[in-house]
Amino acid sequence: MKRRYWYVIITYITMQLSSFVGVPLLRSLGVGQGAQTRLEAAKIASGYWAVISFLLAFAIILWLLRGDRDERTMRRLPLASSWMRAISGVFLALAAQSVAANIEWRLLGIEPGSENTRQIIDIIRLTPLLVVVTSVIGPVLEELIFRKIIFGSLYEKYNFWLAALASSLLFALAHMEPEHLLLYTSMGMVFAFLYAKTGRIFVPMFAHVAMNTFVVAVQILLADELENMMRQAELPLAIWRIWL
């Protein structure tokens, strides 16, 4: 793996761990002071720190990857065909998640829904600026780390299935919800497939960004209505509640 790729990974991990210092720092500066409860104040500080840390990491990673191109070992599709793959990739990822969610629920007995996503949505309601991170910056960084760097580096040496599975498992573990390992791994496999087939990292980026944006919009704008509809139809809620 290229040295600058290790710097990118270290930057990403540092950003993820920075909340242990950043959130108390913002609280000490009075962020969230007008909140009704201490928990709400902590969520507000967490939201603002996420925006700050992700933006900073995003700038550093883009600088580290300046001039870097997609892996030459990958076969690059024409731009128009790649855009078609990007758009269809959104629906492919949604379908894969739907299948994985139903396997988890019906065969493995795992309750649908995600505590992680629920907390993120709660924080977005308190700090709307966080939607930029969850819908755009976060997915872009994940595609750079898990597809371009990890999958791309492995794909140079090994076959698609090994490279995709290894990078997708790491992607799933990074979401810190081991009970949904199958669901997040299925996402990673789809995004790796899109990258390998097109040779253009913007393709899985577009699919990931579009999917996260859809989930956030549904959670915030239509959550109560859809939950009532699905409960009345006795359907699992996982199709729209998990993927951040």
Short mmCIF file of N, CA, C and O in Angstrom, two decimals, residues 45-95:
data_model
loop_
_atom_site.label_atom_id
_atom_site.label_comp_id
_atom_site.label_asym_id
_atom_site.label_seq_id
_atom_site.Cartn_x
_atom_site.Cartn_y
_atom_site.Cartn_z
N ALA A 45 -23.23 19.34 21.08
CA ALA A 45 -21.77 19.44 20.98
C ALA A 45 -21.22 18.35 20.08
O ALA A 45 -20.29 18.58 19.28
N SER A 46 -21.78 17.14 20.17
CA SER A 46 -21.34 16.03 19.31
C SER A 46 -21.58 16.34 17.84
O SER A 46 -20.75 16.04 16.98
N GLY A 47 -22.75 16.94 17.57
CA GLY A 47 -23.08 17.28 16.19
C GLY A 47 -22.12 18.29 15.60
O GLY A 47 -21.62 18.12 14.49
N TYR A 48 -21.85 19.34 16.36
CA TYR A 48 -20.93 20.38 15.85
C TYR A 48 -19.51 19.86 15.73
O TYR A 48 -18.80 20.19 14.78
N TRP A 49 -19.08 19.01 16.69
CA TRP A 49 -17.73 18.47 16.57
C TRP A 49 -17.62 17.54 15.37
O TRP A 49 -16.57 17.51 14.70
N ALA A 50 -18.66 16.78 15.09
CA ALA A 50 -18.64 15.91 13.91
C ALA A 50 -18.45 16.73 12.64
O ALA A 50 -17.67 16.36 11.76
N VAL A 51 -19.15 17.84 12.55
CA VAL A 51 -19.02 18.71 11.38
C VAL A 51 -17.59 19.24 11.27
O VAL A 51 -16.95 19.20 10.20
N ILE A 52 -17.04 19.73 12.39
CA ILE A 52 -15.69 20.29 12.39
C ILE A 52 -14.66 19.23 12.03
O ILE A 52 -13.80 19.43 11.16
N SER A 53 -14.72 18.08 12.71
CA SER A 53 -13.70 17.05 12.51
C SER A 53 -13.78 16.42 11.13
O SER A 53 -12.74 16.15 10.50
N PHE A 54 -14.99 16.20 10.62
CA PHE A 54 -15.13 15.61 9.29
C PHE A 54 -14.65 16.58 8.21
O PHE A 54 -13.99 16.16 7.25
N LEU A 55 -14.96 17.86 8.35
CA LEU A 55 -14.50 18.84 7.37
C LEU A 55 -12.98 18.93 7.37
O LEU A 55 -12.35 18.99 6.30
N LEU A 56 -12.38 18.93 8.56
CA LEU A 56 -10.93 19.00 8.66
C LEU A 56 -10.29 17.75 8.06
O LEU A 56 -9.33 17.85 7.27
N ALA A 57 -10.81 16.59 8.42
CA ALA A 57 -10.27 15.33 7.87
C ALA A 57 -10.45 15.28 6.37
O ALA A 57 -9.56 14.80 5.64
N PHE A 58 -11.59 15.75 5.89
CA PHE A 58 -11.88 15.75 4.46
C PHE A 58 -10.84 16.59 3.70
O PHE A 58 -10.31 16.17 2.67
N ALA A 59 -10.54 17.78 4.25
CA ALA A 59 -9.55 18.66 3.61
C ALA A 59 -8.16 18.01 3.60
O ALA A 59 -7.45 18.04 2.59
N ILE A 60 -7.78 17.41 4.72
CA ILE A 60 -6.46 16.77 4.81
C ILE A 60 -6.36 15.60 3.85
O ILE A 60 -5.36 15.42 3.13
N ILE A 61 -7.41 14.78 3.79
CA ILE A 61 -7.39 13.59 2.94
C ILE A 61 -7.37 13.98 1.46
O ILE A 61 -6.65 13.38 0.66
N LEU A 62 -8.14 14.99 1.09
CA LEU A 62 -8.10 15.45 -0.29
C LEU A 62 -6.70 15.95 -0.66
O LEU A 62 -6.23 15.74 -1.78
N TRP A 63 -6.04 16.62 0.28
CA TRP A 63 -4.68 17.10 0.02
C TRP A 63 -3.72 15.92 -0.13
O TRP A 63 -2.88 15.92 -1.02
N LEU A 64 -3.87 14.92 0.72
CA LEU A 64 -3.00 13.75 0.66
C LEU A 64 -3.18 12.98 -0.65
O LEU A 64 -2.25 12.38 -1.18
N LEU A 65 -4.41 13.00 -1.18
CA LEU A 65 -4.71 12.24 -2.39
C LEU A 65 -4.66 13.10 -3.66
O LEU A 65 -5.09 12.65 -4.72
N ARG A 66 -4.14 14.30 -3.54
CA ARG A 66 -4.10 15.19 -4.71
C ARG A 66 -3.32 14.52 -5.84
O ARG A 66 -2.25 13.95 -5.65
N GLY A 67 -3.88 14.57 -7.02
CA GLY A 67 -3.23 13.98 -8.18
C GLY A 67 -3.33 12.48 -8.27
O GLY A 67 -2.89 11.87 -9.24
N ASP A 68 -3.95 11.84 -7.25
CA ASP A 68 -4.05 10.38 -7.26
C ASP A 68 -5.20 9.96 -8.18
O ASP A 68 -6.28 10.55 -8.15
N ARG A 69 -4.97 8.93 -8.98
CA ARG A 69 -6.00 8.45 -9.91
C ARG A 69 -6.51 7.09 -9.48
O ARG A 69 -5.91 6.44 -8.63
N ASP A 70 -7.61 6.67 -10.08
CA ASP A 70 -8.14 5.33 -9.80
C ASP A 70 -7.13 4.29 -10.23
O ASP A 70 -6.29 4.51 -11.12
N GLU A 71 -7.21 3.12 -9.61
CA GLU A 71 -6.22 2.08 -9.87
C GLU A 71 -6.17 1.71 -11.35
O GLU A 71 -7.19 1.48 -12.00
N ARG A 72 -4.96 1.65 -11.90
CA ARG A 72 -4.80 1.36 -13.32
C ARG A 72 -5.16 -0.09 -13.65
O ARG A 72 -5.39 -0.43 -14.80
N THR A 73 -5.14 -0.95 -12.63
CA THR A 73 -5.49 -2.35 -12.87
C THR A 73 -6.97 -2.51 -13.18
O THR A 73 -7.40 -3.56 -13.65
N MET A 74 -7.76 -1.48 -12.87
CA MET A 74 -9.19 -1.56 -13.11
C MET A 74 -9.51 -1.09 -14.52
O MET A 74 -8.94 -0.14 -15.02
N ARG A 75 -10.45 -1.74 -15.09
CA ARG A 75 -10.91 -1.39 -16.43
C ARG A 75 -11.89 -0.23 -16.33
O ARG A 75 -12.92 -0.33 -15.65
N ARG A 76 -11.58 0.88 -16.97
CA ARG A 76 -12.41 2.07 -16.85
C ARG A 76 -13.49 2.10 -17.93
O ARG A 76 -13.20 2.04 -19.13
N LEU A 77 -14.73 2.22 -17.51
CA LEU A 77 -15.83 2.37 -18.45
C LEU A 77 -15.87 3.81 -18.95
O LEU A 77 -15.38 4.73 -18.28
N PRO A 78 -16.46 4.06 -20.12
CA PRO A 78 -16.67 5.44 -20.57
C PRO A 78 -17.49 6.21 -19.55
O PRO A 78 -18.26 5.63 -18.78
N LEU A 79 -17.33 7.53 -19.55
CA LEU A 79 -17.96 8.36 -18.53
C LEU A 79 -19.48 8.20 -18.53
O LEU A 79 -20.10 8.11 -17.46
N ALA A 80 -20.11 8.19 -19.70
CA ALA A 80 -21.57 8.07 -19.77
C ALA A 80 -22.04 6.74 -19.18
O ALA A 80 -23.01 6.69 -18.41
N SER A 81 -21.35 5.66 -19.50
CA SER A 81 -21.71 4.35 -18.96
C SER A 81 -21.50 4.31 -17.45
O SER A 81 -22.26 3.68 -16.72
N SER A 82 -20.47 4.99 -16.98
CA SER A 82 -20.19 5.03 -15.55
C SER A 82 -21.31 5.75 -14.80
O SER A 82 -21.72 5.32 -13.71
N TRP A 83 -21.83 6.82 -15.39
CA TRP A 83 -22.94 7.52 -14.75
C TRP A 83 -24.20 6.65 -14.69
O TRP A 83 -24.95 6.69 -13.71
N MET A 84 -24.41 5.87 -15.72
CA MET A 84 -25.54 4.95 -15.70
C MET A 84 -25.38 3.92 -14.59
O MET A 84 -26.33 3.57 -13.88
N ARG A 85 -24.16 3.43 -14.42
CA ARG A 85 -23.87 2.49 -13.33
C ARG A 85 -24.08 3.16 -11.98
O ARG A 85 -24.56 2.53 -11.03
N ALA A 86 -23.69 4.42 -11.88
CA ALA A 86 -23.83 5.13 -10.61
C ALA A 86 -25.30 5.25 -10.20
O ALA A 86 -25.67 5.01 -9.05
N ILE A 87 -26.14 5.60 -11.17
CA ILE A 87 -27.56 5.75 -10.88
C ILE A 87 -28.20 4.40 -10.56
O ILE A 87 -28.94 4.26 -9.57
N SER A 88 -27.90 3.40 -11.36
CA SER A 88 -28.47 2.07 -11.09
C SER A 88 -27.90 1.48 -9.80
O SER A 88 -28.55 0.68 -9.14
N GLY A 89 -26.68 1.93 -9.42
CA GLY A 89 -26.06 1.44 -8.20
C GLY A 89 -26.84 1.81 -6.95
O GLY A 89 -26.81 1.07 -5.96
N VAL A 90 -27.54 2.93 -6.98
CA VAL A 90 -28.37 3.32 -5.85
C VAL A 90 -29.43 2.26 -5.59
O VAL A 90 -29.62 1.79 -4.46
N PHE A 91 -30.11 1.85 -6.64
CA PHE A 91 -31.17 0.85 -6.50
C PHE A 91 -30.60 -0.53 -6.19
O PHE A 91 -31.21 -1.30 -5.45
N LEU A 92 -29.42 -0.82 -6.73
CA LEU A 92 -28.77 -2.10 -6.42
C LEU A 92 -28.41 -2.18 -4.94
O LEU A 92 -28.61 -3.22 -4.29
N ALA A 93 -27.89 -1.09 -4.39
CA ALA A 93 -27.53 -1.06 -2.98
C ALA A 93 -28.77 -1.17 -2.10
O ALA A 93 -28.77 -1.89 -1.09
N LEU A 94 -29.84 -0.49 -2.46
CA LEU A 94 -31.08 -0.58 -1.71
C LEU A 94 -31.64 -2.00 -1.75
O LEU A 94 -32.13 -2.52 -0.73
N ALA A 95 -31.57 -2.64 -2.90
CA ALA A 95 -32.06 -4.02 -3.02
C ALA A 95 -31.22 -4.97 -2.17
O ALA A 95 -31.77 -5.85 -1.48
#
